[in-house]
Coordinates of C-alpha atoms and ligand atoms in Angstrom, one line a residue:
X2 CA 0.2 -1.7 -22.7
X3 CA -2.6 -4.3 -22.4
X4 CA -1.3 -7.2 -20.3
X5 CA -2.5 -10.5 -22.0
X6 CA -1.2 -12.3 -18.6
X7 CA -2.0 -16.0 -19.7
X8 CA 1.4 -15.8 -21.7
X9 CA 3.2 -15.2 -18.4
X10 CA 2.0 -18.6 -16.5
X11 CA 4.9 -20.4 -16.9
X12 CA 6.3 -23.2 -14.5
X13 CA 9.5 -23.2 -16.0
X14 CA 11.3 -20.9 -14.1
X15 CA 11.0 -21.8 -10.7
X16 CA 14.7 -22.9 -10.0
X17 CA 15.4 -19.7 -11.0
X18 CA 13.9 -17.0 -8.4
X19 CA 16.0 -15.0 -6.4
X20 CA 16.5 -17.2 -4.0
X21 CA 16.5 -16.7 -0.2
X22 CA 13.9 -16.5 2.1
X23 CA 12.3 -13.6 0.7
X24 CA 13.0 -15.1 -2.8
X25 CA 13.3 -11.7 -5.3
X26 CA 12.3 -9.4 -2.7
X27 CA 15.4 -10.1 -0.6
X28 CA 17.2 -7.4 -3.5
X29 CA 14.0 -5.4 -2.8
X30 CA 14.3 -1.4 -0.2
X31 CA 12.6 -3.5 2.5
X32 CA 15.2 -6.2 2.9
X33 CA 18.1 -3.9 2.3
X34 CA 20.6 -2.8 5.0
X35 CA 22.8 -0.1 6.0
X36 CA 24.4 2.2 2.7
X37 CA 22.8 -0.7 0.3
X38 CA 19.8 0.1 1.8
X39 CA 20.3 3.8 1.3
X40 CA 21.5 3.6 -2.7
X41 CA 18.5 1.9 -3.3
X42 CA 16.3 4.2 -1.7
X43 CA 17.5 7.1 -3.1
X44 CA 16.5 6.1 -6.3
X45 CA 13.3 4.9 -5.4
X46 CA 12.1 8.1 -3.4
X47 CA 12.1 10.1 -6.6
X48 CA 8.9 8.8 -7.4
X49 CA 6.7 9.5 -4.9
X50 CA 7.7 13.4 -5.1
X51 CA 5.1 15.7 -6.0
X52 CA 5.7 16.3 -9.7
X53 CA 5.3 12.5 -10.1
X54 CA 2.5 12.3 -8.0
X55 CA 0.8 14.6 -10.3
X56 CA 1.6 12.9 -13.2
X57 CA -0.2 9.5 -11.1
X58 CA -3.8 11.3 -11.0
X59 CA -4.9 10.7 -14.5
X60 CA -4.6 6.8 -13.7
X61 CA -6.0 7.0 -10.5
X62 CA -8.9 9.0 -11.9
X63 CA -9.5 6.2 -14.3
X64 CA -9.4 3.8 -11.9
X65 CA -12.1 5.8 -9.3
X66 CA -14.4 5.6 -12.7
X67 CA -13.8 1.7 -13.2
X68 CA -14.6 1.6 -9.4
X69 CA -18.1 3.3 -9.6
X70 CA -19.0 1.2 -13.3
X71 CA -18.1 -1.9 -11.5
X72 CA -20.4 -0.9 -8.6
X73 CA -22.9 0.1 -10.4
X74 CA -23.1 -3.0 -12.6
X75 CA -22.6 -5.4 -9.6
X76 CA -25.3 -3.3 -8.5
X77 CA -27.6 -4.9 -11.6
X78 CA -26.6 -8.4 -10.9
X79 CA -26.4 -8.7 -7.1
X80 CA -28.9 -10.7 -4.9
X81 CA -27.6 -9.6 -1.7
X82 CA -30.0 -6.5 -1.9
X83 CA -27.7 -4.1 -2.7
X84 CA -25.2 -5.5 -0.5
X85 CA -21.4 -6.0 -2.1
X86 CA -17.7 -7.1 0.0
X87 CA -15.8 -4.1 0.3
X88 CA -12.8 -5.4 0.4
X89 CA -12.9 -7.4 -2.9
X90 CA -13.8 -4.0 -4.1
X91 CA -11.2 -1.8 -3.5
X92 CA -8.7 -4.7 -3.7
X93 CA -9.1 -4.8 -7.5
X94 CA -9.3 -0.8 -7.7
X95 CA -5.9 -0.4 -5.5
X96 CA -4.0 -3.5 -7.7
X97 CA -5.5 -1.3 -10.9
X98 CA -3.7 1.7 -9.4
X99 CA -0.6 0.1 -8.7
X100 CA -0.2 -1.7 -11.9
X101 CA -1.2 1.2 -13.9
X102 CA 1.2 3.6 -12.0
X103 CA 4.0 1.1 -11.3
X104 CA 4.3 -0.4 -14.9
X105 CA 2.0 1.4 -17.1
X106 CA 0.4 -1.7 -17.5
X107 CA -3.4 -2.1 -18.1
X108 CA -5.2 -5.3 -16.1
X109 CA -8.6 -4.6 -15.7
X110 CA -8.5 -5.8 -11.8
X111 CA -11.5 -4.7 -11.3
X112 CA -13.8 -6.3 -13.8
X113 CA -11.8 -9.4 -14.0
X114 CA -10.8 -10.4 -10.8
X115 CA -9.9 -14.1 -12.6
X116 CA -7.0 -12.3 -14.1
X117 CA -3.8 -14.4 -13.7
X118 CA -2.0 -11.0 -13.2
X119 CA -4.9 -10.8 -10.0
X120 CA -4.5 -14.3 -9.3
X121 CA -0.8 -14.2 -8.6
X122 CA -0.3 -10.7 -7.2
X123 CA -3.2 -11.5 -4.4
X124 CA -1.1 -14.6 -3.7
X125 CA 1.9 -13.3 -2.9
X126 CA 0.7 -11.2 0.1
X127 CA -1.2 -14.4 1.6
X128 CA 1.1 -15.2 3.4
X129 CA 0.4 -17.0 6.8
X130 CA 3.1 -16.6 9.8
X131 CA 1.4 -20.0 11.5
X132 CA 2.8 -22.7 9.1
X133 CA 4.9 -24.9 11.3
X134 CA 8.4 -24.5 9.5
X135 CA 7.6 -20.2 9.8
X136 CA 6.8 -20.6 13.5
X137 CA 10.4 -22.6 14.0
X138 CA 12.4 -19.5 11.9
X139 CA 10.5 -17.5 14.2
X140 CA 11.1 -18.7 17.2
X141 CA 15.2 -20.3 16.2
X142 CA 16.2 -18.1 13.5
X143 CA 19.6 -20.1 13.5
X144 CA 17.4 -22.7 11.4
X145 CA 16.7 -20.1 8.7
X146 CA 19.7 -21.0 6.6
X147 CA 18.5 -25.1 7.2
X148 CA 15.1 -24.3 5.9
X149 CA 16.3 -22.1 3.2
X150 CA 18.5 -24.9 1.9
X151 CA 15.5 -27.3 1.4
X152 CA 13.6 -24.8 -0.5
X153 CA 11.3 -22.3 2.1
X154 CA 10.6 -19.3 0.9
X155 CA 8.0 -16.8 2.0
X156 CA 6.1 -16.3 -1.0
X157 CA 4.6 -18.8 -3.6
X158 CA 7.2 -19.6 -5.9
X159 CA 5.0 -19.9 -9.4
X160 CA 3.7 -16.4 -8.2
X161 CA 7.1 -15.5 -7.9
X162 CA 7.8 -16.9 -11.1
X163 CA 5.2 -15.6 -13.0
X164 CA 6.1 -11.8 -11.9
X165 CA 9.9 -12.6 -12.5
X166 CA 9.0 -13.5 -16.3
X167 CA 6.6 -10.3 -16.8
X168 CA 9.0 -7.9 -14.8
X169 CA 11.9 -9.4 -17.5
X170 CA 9.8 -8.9 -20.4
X171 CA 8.1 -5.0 -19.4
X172 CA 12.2 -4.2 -18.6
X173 CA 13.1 -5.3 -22.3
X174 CA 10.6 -3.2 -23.1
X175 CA 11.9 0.0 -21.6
X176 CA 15.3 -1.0 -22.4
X177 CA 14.6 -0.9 -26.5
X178 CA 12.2 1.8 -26.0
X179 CA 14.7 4.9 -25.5
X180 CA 11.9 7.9 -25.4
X181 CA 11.6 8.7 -22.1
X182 CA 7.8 8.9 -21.0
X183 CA 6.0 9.0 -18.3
X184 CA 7.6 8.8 -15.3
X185 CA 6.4 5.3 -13.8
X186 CA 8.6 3.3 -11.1
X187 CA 9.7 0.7 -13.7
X188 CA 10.9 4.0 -16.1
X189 CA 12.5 5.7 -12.9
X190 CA 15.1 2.4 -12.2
X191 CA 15.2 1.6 -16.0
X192 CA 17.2 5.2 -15.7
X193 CA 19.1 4.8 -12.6
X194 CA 20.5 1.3 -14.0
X195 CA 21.4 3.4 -16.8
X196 CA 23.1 6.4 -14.9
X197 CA 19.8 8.6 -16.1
X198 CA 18.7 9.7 -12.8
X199 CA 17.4 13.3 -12.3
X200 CA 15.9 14.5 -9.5
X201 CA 13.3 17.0 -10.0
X202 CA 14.8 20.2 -8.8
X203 CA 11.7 21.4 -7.4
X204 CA 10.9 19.1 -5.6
X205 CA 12.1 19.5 -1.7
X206 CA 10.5 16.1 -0.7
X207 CA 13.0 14.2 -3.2
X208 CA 15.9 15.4 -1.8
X209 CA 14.8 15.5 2.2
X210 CA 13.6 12.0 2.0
X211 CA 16.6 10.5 -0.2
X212 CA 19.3 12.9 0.8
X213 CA 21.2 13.5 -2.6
X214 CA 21.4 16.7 -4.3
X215 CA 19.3 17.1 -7.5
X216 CA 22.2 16.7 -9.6
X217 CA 21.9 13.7 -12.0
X218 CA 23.3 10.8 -10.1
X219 CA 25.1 7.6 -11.6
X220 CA 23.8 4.7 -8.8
X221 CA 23.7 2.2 -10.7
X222 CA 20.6 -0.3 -9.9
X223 CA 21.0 -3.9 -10.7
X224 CA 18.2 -6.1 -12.7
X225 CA 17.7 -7.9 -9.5
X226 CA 16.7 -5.2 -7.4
X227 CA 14.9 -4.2 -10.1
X228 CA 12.8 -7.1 -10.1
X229 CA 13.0 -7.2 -5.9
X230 CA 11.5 -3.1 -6.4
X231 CA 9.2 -4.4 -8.0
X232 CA 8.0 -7.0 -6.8
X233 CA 7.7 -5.3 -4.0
X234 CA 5.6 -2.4 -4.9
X235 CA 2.7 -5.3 -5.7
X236 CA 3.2 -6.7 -2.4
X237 CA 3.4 -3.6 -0.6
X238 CA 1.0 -1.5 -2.0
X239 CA -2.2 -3.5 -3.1
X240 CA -3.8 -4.8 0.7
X241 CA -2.1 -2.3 2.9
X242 CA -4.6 0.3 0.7
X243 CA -7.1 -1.8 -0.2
X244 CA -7.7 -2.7 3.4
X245 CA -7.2 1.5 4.8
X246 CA -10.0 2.1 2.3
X247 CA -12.1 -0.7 3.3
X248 CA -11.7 0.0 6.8
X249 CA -12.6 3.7 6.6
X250 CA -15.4 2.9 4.6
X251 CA -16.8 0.3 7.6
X252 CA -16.1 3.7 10.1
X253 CA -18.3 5.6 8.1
X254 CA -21.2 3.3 7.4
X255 CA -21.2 2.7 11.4
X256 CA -21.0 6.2 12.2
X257 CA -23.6 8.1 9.6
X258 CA -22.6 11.5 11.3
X259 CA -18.8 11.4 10.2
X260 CA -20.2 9.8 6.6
X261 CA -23.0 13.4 6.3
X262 CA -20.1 15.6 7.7
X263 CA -17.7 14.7 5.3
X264 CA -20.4 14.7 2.5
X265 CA -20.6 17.9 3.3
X266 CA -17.1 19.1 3.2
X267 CA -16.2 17.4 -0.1
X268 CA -19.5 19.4 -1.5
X269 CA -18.3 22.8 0.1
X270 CA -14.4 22.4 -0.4
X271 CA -14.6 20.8 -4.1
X272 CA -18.4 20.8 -5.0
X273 CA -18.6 18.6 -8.3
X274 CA -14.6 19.4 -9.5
X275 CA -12.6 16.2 -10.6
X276 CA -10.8 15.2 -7.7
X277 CA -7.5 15.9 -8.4
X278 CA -3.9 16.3 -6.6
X279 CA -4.1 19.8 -5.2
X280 CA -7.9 20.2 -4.3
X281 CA -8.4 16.9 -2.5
X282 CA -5.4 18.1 -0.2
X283 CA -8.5 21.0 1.2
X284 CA -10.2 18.1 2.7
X285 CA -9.5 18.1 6.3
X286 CA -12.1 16.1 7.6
X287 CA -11.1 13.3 4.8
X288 CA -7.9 13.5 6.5
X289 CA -9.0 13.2 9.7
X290 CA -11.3 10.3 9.5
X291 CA -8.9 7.9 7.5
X292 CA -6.3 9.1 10.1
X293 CA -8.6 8.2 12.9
X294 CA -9.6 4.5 10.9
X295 CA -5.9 3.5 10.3
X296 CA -5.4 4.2 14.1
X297 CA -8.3 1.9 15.0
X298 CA -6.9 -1.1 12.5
X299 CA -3.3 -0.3 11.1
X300 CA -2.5 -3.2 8.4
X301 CA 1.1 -3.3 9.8
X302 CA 0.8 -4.2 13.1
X303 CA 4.3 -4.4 14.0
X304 CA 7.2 -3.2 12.6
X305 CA 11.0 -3.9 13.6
X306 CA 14.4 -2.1 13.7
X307 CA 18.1 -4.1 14.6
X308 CA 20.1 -2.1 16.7
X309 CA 23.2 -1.1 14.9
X310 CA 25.6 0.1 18.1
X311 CA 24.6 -0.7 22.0
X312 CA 22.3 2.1 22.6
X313 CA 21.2 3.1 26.2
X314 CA 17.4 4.1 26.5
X315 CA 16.5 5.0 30.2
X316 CA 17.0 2.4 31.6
X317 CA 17.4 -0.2 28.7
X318 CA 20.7 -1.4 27.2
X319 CA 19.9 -2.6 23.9
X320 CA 22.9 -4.5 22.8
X321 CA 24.1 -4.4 19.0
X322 CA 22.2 -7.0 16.8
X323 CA 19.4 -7.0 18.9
X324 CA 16.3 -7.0 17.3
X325 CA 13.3 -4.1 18.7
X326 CA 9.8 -4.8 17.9
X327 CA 7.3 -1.5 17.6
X328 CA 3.8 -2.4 18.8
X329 CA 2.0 -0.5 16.4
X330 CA -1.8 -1.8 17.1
X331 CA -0.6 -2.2 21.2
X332 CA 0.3 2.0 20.7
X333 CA -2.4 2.6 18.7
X334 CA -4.6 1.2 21.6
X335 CA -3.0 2.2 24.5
X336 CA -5.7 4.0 27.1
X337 CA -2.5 6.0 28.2
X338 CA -2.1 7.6 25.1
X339 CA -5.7 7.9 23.7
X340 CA -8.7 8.3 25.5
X341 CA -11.5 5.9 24.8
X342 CA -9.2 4.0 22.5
X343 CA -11.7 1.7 21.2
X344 CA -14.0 4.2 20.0
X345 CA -13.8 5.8 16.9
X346 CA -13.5 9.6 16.9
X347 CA -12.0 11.5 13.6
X348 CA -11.9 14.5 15.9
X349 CA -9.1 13.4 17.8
X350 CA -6.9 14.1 14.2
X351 CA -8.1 17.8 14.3
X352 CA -5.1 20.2 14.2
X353 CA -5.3 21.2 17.8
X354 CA -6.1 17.6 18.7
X355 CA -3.0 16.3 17.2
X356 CA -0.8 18.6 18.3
X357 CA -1.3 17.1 21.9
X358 CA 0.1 13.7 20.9
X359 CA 3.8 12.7 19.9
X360 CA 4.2 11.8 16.8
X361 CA 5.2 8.2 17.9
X362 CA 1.7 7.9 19.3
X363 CA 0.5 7.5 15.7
X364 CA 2.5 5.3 13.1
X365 CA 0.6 2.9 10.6
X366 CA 3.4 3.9 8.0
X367 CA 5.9 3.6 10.1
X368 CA 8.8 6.4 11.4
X369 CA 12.2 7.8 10.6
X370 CA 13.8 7.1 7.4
X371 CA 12.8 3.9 6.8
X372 CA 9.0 5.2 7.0
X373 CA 6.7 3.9 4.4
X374 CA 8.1 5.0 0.6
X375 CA 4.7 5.8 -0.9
X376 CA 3.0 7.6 2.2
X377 CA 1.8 9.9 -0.3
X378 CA 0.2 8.0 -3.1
X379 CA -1.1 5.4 -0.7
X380 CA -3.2 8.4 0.7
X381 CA -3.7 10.7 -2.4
X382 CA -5.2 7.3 -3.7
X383 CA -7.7 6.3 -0.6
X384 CA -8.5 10.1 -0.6
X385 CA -9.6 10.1 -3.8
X386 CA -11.2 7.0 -4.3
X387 CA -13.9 8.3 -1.3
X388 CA -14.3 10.9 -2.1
X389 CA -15.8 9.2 -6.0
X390 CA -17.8 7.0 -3.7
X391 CA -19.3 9.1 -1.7
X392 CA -20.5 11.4 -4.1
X393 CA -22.2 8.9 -5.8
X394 CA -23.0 5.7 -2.8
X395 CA -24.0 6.1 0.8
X396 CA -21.7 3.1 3.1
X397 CA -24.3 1.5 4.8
X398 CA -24.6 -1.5 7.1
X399 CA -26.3 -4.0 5.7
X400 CA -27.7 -7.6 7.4
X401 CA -24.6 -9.2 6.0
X402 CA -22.4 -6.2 7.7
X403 CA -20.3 -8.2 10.7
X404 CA -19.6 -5.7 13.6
X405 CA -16.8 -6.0 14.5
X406 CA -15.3 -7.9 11.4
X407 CA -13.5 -10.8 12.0
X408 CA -9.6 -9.9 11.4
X409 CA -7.6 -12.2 9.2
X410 CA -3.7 -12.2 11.1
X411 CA -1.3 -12.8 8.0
X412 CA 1.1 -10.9 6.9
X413 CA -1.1 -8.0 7.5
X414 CA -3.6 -7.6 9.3
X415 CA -7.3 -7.1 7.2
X416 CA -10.8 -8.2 7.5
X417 CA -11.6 -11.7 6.4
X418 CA -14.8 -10.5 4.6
X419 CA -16.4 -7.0 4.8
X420 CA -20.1 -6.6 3.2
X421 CA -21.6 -3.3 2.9
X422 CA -25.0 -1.8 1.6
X423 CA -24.8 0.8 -0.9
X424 CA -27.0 3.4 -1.7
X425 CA -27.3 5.4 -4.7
X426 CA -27.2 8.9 -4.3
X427 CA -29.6 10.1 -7.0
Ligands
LIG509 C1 -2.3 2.5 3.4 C2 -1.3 1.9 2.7 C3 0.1 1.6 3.3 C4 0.5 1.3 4.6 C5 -0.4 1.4 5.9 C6 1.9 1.1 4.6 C7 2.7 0.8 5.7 C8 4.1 0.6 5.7 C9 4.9 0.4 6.8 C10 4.4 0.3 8.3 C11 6.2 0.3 6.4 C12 7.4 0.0 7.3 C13 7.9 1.4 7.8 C14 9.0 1.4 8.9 O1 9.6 0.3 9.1 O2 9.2 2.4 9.5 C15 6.2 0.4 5.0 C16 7.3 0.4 4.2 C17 7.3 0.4 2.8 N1 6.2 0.6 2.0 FE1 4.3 0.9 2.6 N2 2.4 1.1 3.3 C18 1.3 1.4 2.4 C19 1.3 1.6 1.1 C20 2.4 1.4 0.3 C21 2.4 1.5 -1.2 C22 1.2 1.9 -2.0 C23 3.6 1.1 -1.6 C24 4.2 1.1 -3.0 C25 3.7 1.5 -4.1 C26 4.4 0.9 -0.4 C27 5.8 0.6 -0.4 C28 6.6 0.5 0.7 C29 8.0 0.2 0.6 C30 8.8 0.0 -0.6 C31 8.5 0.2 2.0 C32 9.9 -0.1 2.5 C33 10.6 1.2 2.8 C34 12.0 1.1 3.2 O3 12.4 0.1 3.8 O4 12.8 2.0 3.0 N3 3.6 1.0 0.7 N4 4.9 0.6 4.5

């Protein structure tokens, strides 16, 4: 479906989000709790298992090829010798992936980056924890419910809005239209509302990760957490990427070595096949050095956990209710755990390597069951779109290239601006 997003700028419906702090994504699998929590992601999980993932590669393929036109035409245009921001880059090829695999909705991120669709998705992730009435919740969450009352919420509410209407609309959609397509996350809880959910039998990921047999199930989803899922997905899934790939694209334009060795590998493992599901799963050292890059700059640099039942740990009583904090940058930077932390080594991901650590030594997605939902496509996707840009650019650092870039501290952490020189490989 081709989005003509202008129809979906309305102001009208602003008393009418979700409400809460987290407006609509308060019904989304982050906010959830408990068996609520688990219900919802069971039904989500499905979707990220392997046969789906396949199904995803045809739209991320497209994608990688809108990625290398738009380079090559900003290529044309630019005056900044060759020199382009990375991270406005692959922010408008990861929102094409998401909206393409999320909603089956076409939006042209890429080459029209004044898209109200782009306009309103990039806004709902810029958020900023350093507004004065954030900074009180943070500090006195008893005033939450005050601040609620008179209308905070964490997200912009006409962005809200806007995705509330267009979620509404696509679900009417789905509803009237009975054949059931591709599998895309909108489709997937369009048939769990509807007591239509399958798991794929096959597919051992499914049912480890959700824990329900691969019987159909009857859960039940409602059109809120429909709209909190889905809203979510945008929010989740469009910096946290764009920023991994941006970031691993600065390690290898400052370290040329890693960038020819694993030049190399992609011509000896794959040569000049499409990139694809199976074969880009060969590429070790691909592996190794976005591994290695998300330790250096993981885009979630903290996540938390509430103690359910008063829980002794060495020496630690954590009481029920408390609230635990995991320093993911402080671990991923600890000297104790990794030697020359600072430095940036892709080696230290190397099977043998790796097996030396603890698997809590390395966590940008997260642990346990609440670990990051879309692991999977959140890498097949970074894989894949190197992979098309190395083939075809060389990352290079150009006089505009800041070393080391300036972090912006919002809701994740990603560089303000990132400019990189790209070559043509001819
Ligand atoms: C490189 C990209 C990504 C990173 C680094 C990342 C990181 C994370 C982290 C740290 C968490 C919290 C995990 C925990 O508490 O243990 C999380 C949760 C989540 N992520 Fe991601 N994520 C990425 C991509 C995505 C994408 C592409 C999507 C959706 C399409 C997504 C959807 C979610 C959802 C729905 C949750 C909540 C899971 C739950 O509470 O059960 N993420 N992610």
């Amino acid at each position: 479906m081709e989005l003509t997003s202008s129809i979906y700028d309305s102001q009208s419906d602003f008393e009418t989000f979700g409400g809460g702090f987290g407006g609509d994504l308060e019904h989304g699998l982050v906010s959830g709790k408990g068996a609520h929590w688990k219900r919802n992601r069971s039904i989500i999980t499905p979707a990220f298992s392997s046969g789906k993932l396949r199904q995803m590669v045809p739209c991320i393929q497209e994608s990688c090829d809108t990625l290398l036109k738009t380079v090559r035409n900003a290529m044309k245009t630019t005056d900044n010798g060759q020199q382009m921001e990375i991270n406005r880059l692959f922010g408008g090829f990861t929102m094409d992936v998401i909206s393409s695999t999320a909603f089956g909705i076409h939006v042209e991120s890429q080459t029209n980056p004044d898209d109200l669709f782009v306009k309103h998705a990039k806004r709902m992730f810029d958020i900023s924890f350093t507004k004065p009435w954030m900074l009180a919740i943070l500090f006195f969450p008893t005033l939450k419910p005050l601040f609620v009352k008179l209308g905070a919420c964490l997200f912009p509410l006409d962005s809200m809005a806007y995705f509330r209407k267009l979620t509404f609309q696509l679900l009417k959609e789905r509803k009237s239209d009975k054949q059931v397509g591709r599998k895309d996350f909108l489709r997937l809880m369009v048939d769990a509302q509807e007591g239509r959910l399958e798991l794929d039998p096959e597919d051992e990921f499914s049912r480890e990760q959700s824990g329900i047999s691969s019987k159909p199930t009857h859960l039940g989803l409602t059109s809120e957490e429909i709209l909190g899922n889905v809203e979510l997905f945008f929010v989740a899934g469009y910096e946290t990427t764009a920023t991994a790939l941006t970031m691993t694209a600065y390690n290898l334009a400052t370290h040329p070595e890693c960038q020819d060795k694993l030049r190399q590998e992609i011509q000896e493992k794959i040569g000049s096949d499409k990139v694809d599901f199976d074969n880009v799963k060969k590429l070790d050292y691909l592996d190794m050095c976005i591994n290695e890059s998300m330790r250096l700059y993981p885009t979630a640099v903290r996540f938390d956990r509430t103690c359910v039942k008063t829980t002794k740990v060495k020496d630690i009583t954590i009481p029920a209710g408390m609230v635990v904090s995991v320093p993911v940058h402080a671990i991923h930077h600890d000297p104790e755990v990794w030697v020359k932390p600072d430095v940036y080594n892709p080696e230290r991901f190397s099977a043998t390597e790796r097996a030396k650590h603890d698997p809590l030594d390395y966590i940008p997605f997260g642990y346990g069951p609440r670990q990051c939902v879309a692991m999977r496509l959140a890498l097949m996707e970074a894989k894949m779109a190197t992979v098309y840009m190395l083939r075809n650019f060389r990352f290079c650092v150009g006089s505009k290239t800041e070393i080391p870039p300036t972090m912006e501290e919002k809701a994740i952490v990603k560089p303000v601006s990132l400019w990189l020189k790209l070559e043509e490989i001819k």
